[in-house]
XYZ file of N, CA and C in Angstrom:
327
model
N -41.215 68.260 59.622
C -42.627 67.836 59.027
C -42.818 67.970 57.410
N -41.730 68.759 56.682
C -41.712 68.551 55.311
C -41.211 67.216 54.650
N -40.079 66.560 55.603
C -39.861 65.618 54.837
C -40.453 64.250 54.862
N -41.526 64.275 56.106
C -42.610 63.537 56.194
C -43.688 63.754 55.275
N -44.047 64.467 54.736
C -44.855 65.007 53.771
C -44.235 64.257 52.351
N -43.110 64.712 52.148
C -42.505 64.536 51.208
C -41.957 63.062 50.879
N -41.811 62.258 51.784
C -42.098 60.659 51.914
C -43.433 59.981 51.446
N -44.017 60.748 52.215
C -45.973 59.943 51.877
C -46.181 60.409 50.624
N -45.770 61.126 49.805
C -46.124 61.489 48.446
C -45.291 60.856 47.899
N -44.096 60.264 48.136
C -43.395 59.377 47.076
C -43.969 57.847 47.321
N -44.412 57.591 48.472
C -44.886 55.992 48.696
C -46.117 56.087 47.870
N -46.912 56.926 47.833
C -48.276 57.067 47.305
C -48.008 57.347 45.789
N -46.938 58.086 45.313
C -46.822 58.014 43.944
C -46.155 56.635 43.460
N -45.616 56.055 44.330
C -44.808 54.759 43.716
C -45.938 53.808 43.633
N -46.658 53.705 44.680
C -48.297 52.654 44.603
C -49.131 53.233 43.546
N -49.323 54.230 43.283
C -49.964 54.420 42.222
C -49.586 53.988 40.804
N -47.815 54.357 40.467
C -47.462 54.151 39.316
C -47.131 52.267 39.204
N -46.852 51.951 40.400
C -46.726 50.212 39.971
C -48.173 49.640 40.127
N -49.487 50.311 40.429
C -50.697 49.797 40.140
C -50.977 49.970 38.590
N -50.883 51.226 37.966
C -50.600 51.636 36.532
C -49.953 50.613 35.829
N -48.816 50.477 36.288
C -47.981 49.349 35.456
C -48.241 48.208 35.294
N -48.922 47.727 36.528
C -49.292 45.841 36.479
C -50.659 46.091 35.619
N -51.286 46.829 35.777
C -52.576 47.069 34.866
C -52.699 46.865 33.702
N -51.812 47.941 32.752
C -51.573 48.149 31.790
C -50.545 46.998 31.293
N -50.176 46.074 32.008
C -49.072 44.978 31.495
C -50.108 43.876 31.107
N -51.096 44.042 32.362
C -52.162 42.722 32.188
C -53.049 42.893 31.288
N -53.568 43.875 30.803
C -54.787 44.333 29.965
C -54.323 43.441 28.620
N -53.672 43.931 27.787
C -53.625 43.376 26.331
C -53.831 41.561 27.005
N -53.254 41.090 27.736
C -53.451 39.550 27.782
C -55.008 39.017 28.131
N -55.452 40.103 28.922
C -56.977 39.733 29.459
C -58.084 40.134 28.032
N -57.393 40.776 27.156
C -58.716 41.001 26.040
C -59.261 40.121 25.689
N -58.276 38.808 25.349
C -58.955 37.812 25.027
C -60.350 37.130 25.775
N -60.444 37.171 26.976
C -61.052 37.055 27.797
C -62.186 37.622 27.892
N -61.642 39.195 27.734
C -63.278 39.801 27.523
C -64.065 39.738 26.731
N -63.450 39.588 25.331
C -64.001 39.918 24.284
C -64.576 38.466 23.592
N -63.822 37.277 24.150
C -64.691 36.077 24.158
C -63.886 35.391 22.831
N -63.165 35.696 22.276
C -62.201 35.169 21.058
C -63.532 34.656 19.759
N -63.524 33.547 18.991
C -64.619 33.479 18.350
C -65.703 33.672 18.385
N -66.553 34.481 18.137
C -67.728 34.958 18.063
C -68.091 34.872 19.494
N -67.359 35.255 20.369
C -68.070 35.247 21.639
C -68.273 34.324 22.653
N -67.651 33.105 22.024
C -68.019 31.878 22.757
C -67.193 31.464 24.002
N -66.052 32.263 24.271
C -65.143 31.816 25.377
C -65.170 32.934 25.965
N -66.168 33.460 26.498
C -66.147 34.848 27.416
C -65.791 34.338 29.152
N -64.871 34.974 29.334
C -64.653 34.763 30.869
C -64.368 36.181 31.621
N -65.484 36.471 32.409
C -65.526 37.898 32.543
C -65.158 37.963 34.241
N -64.690 36.623 34.737
C -64.095 36.688 36.141
C -62.855 37.598 35.919
N -62.127 37.734 35.139
C -60.487 38.286 34.566
C -61.139 39.785 35.312
N -61.986 40.179 35.037
C -62.371 41.578 35.638
C -62.624 42.026 36.920
N -63.239 40.962 37.397
C -63.570 40.694 38.997
C -62.893 40.162 39.869
N -62.131 39.379 39.396
C -61.039 38.631 40.074
C -59.752 38.799 39.690
N -58.895 39.012 38.633
C -57.813 38.853 38.216
C -57.368 40.395 38.465
N -58.337 41.284 37.816
C -57.873 42.802 37.668
C -57.328 42.978 39.537
N -58.572 42.960 40.137
C -58.114 43.651 41.583
C -56.823 42.776 41.952
N -56.586 41.865 41.918
C -55.739 41.160 42.492
C -54.174 42.063 41.756
N -54.170 42.179 40.507
C -53.222 42.227 39.553
C -52.901 43.894 40.060
N -53.787 44.752 40.423
C -53.585 45.708 40.803
C -53.296 46.153 42.429
N -53.695 45.116 42.801
C -53.380 45.195 44.623
C -51.820 44.779 44.686
N -51.475 43.922 43.999
C -49.850 43.273 43.964
C -49.352 44.347 43.399
N -49.388 45.014 42.250
C -48.780 45.864 41.817
C -48.455 46.625 42.740
N -49.349 47.364 43.454
C -49.352 48.604 44.448
C -48.392 47.958 45.622
N -48.820 46.885 46.184
C -48.334 46.831 47.439
C -47.180 45.873 47.316
N -46.872 45.048 46.601
C -45.477 44.467 46.635
C -44.489 45.508 46.735
N -44.237 46.449 45.711
C -43.302 47.420 45.391
C -43.352 48.461 46.875
N -44.262 48.645 47.138
C -44.731 49.742 48.565
C -43.768 49.132 49.847
N -44.534 47.461 49.714
C -43.545 46.864 50.911
C -42.243 46.812 50.677
N -41.531 46.635 49.966
C -40.099 46.613 49.441
C -39.824 47.989 49.901
N -40.146 48.844 49.398
C -39.720 50.316 49.507
C -39.822 50.837 51.366
N -40.675 50.255 51.687
C -40.927 50.403 53.609
C -39.904 49.476 53.904
N -39.852 48.412 53.760
C -38.511 47.660 54.553
C -37.296 48.060 54.410
N -36.936 47.932 53.010
C -35.726 48.683 52.694
C -35.383 50.256 53.505
N -36.347 50.959 53.086
C -36.067 52.277 53.958
C -36.142 52.329 55.410
N -36.676 51.090 55.786
C -36.678 50.939 57.376
C -35.321 50.176 57.848
N -34.750 49.506 56.915
C -33.310 48.782 57.118
C -32.314 49.662 56.942
N -32.427 50.132 55.566
C -31.091 51.215 55.517
C -31.174 52.297 55.952
N -32.583 53.080 55.737
C -32.378 54.397 56.268
C -32.188 55.321 55.408
N -31.998 54.836 53.909
C -31.967 56.102 52.919
C -32.736 55.655 51.951
N -33.514 56.990 51.241
C -34.322 56.821 50.025
C -34.147 56.498 48.896
N -32.835 56.567 48.214
C -32.497 56.249 46.811
C -32.296 54.710 46.944
N -31.435 53.901 47.870
C -31.665 52.332 47.472
C -33.036 51.606 47.771
N -33.830 52.378 48.710
C -35.208 51.963 48.950
C -35.964 52.017 47.702
N -35.850 53.169 46.602
C -36.662 53.429 45.641
C -35.844 52.554 44.241
N -34.630 52.216 44.529
C -34.127 51.194 43.616
C -34.789 49.736 43.766
N -34.805 49.535 45.020
C -35.362 48.243 45.633
C -36.690 47.963 45.000
N -37.814 49.027 45.366
C -38.883 48.937 45.033
C -38.802 49.134 43.284
N -38.036 49.542 42.457
C -38.283 49.612 41.117
C -37.956 48.054 40.764
N -37.075 47.669 41.533
C -36.567 46.156 40.980
C -37.786 45.262 41.365
N -38.314 45.539 42.720
C -39.591 44.731 42.930
C -40.792 44.861 41.691
N -40.953 45.818 41.304
C -41.814 46.007 40.438
C -41.711 45.414 39.231
N -40.479 45.463 38.621
C -40.044 45.308 37.296
C -40.012 43.317 37.324
N -39.338 43.017 38.637
C -39.692 41.302 38.773
C -41.109 40.922 38.964
N -41.787 41.747 39.388
C -43.383 41.527 39.582
C -44.076 41.378 38.314
N -43.742 42.434 37.402
C -44.314 42.569 36.187
C -43.875 41.380 35.043
N -42.578 41.023 35.399
C -41.932 39.972 34.411
C -42.657 38.437 34.948
N -42.808 38.218 36.554
C -43.437 37.375 36.791
C -44.877 37.425 36.122
N -45.279 38.547 36.072
C -46.876 38.283 35.824
C -46.733 38.044 34.334
N -46.231 38.407 33.378
C -46.159 37.999 31.929
C -45.821 36.901 31.596
N -44.707 36.186 32.636
C -44.423 34.848 32.209
C -45.082 33.869 32.995
N -46.008 34.066 34.149
C -47.014 33.115 34.761
C -48.151 32.955 34.310
N -48.626 33.962 34.307
C -50.461 34.123 34.224
C -50.666 34.515 32.677
N -51.343 33.468 32.194
C -51.807 33.521 30.639
C -53.232 33.026 30.350
N -54.252 34.038 30.128
C -55.746 33.434 30.239
C -55.848 32.412 29.503
N -56.804 31.741 30.020
C -57.461 30.431 28.961
C -57.632 30.574 27.333
N -56.886 29.970 26.736
C -57.114 30.027 25.404
C -57.497 28.853 24.644
N -59.030 28.626 24.569
C -59.257 27.207 23.906
C -58.910 27.304 22.504
N -58.755 26.257 22.377
C -58.074 25.998 20.881
C -59.602 26.288 19.743
N -58.954 27.013 18.526
C -59.633 27.116 17.780
C -59.977 26.441 16.921
N -61.303 26.206 16.590
C -61.646 24.915 15.351
C -61.262 25.377 13.788
N -60.706 24.813 13.135
C -60.538 25.489 11.718
C -61.082 24.255 10.847
N -62.077 24.487 9.920
C -62.350 23.917 8.693
C -61.927 24.005 7.852
């Protein structure tokens, strides 16, 4: 029974850490949409109620799914942890390379 609790704690810790890492990676890029750029004219608050939940859920569930599938296939915790870490790193890299908030050109007089 102790091993089951330890495994559940590891899975929950991995999910929480992955969600926090994904949100902390996402937040600096979303700042432009929240503050609105020049004089707050280009505010887009949909990043808070659409993008933020998707980033947090993806950051938590993708490494968790990889962890569980690898653990079920190999039945060893260390390769599963390595695979989940790799999935998290690749997910954050994909988030940074693909998602860029809308930045309209600023007019310079």
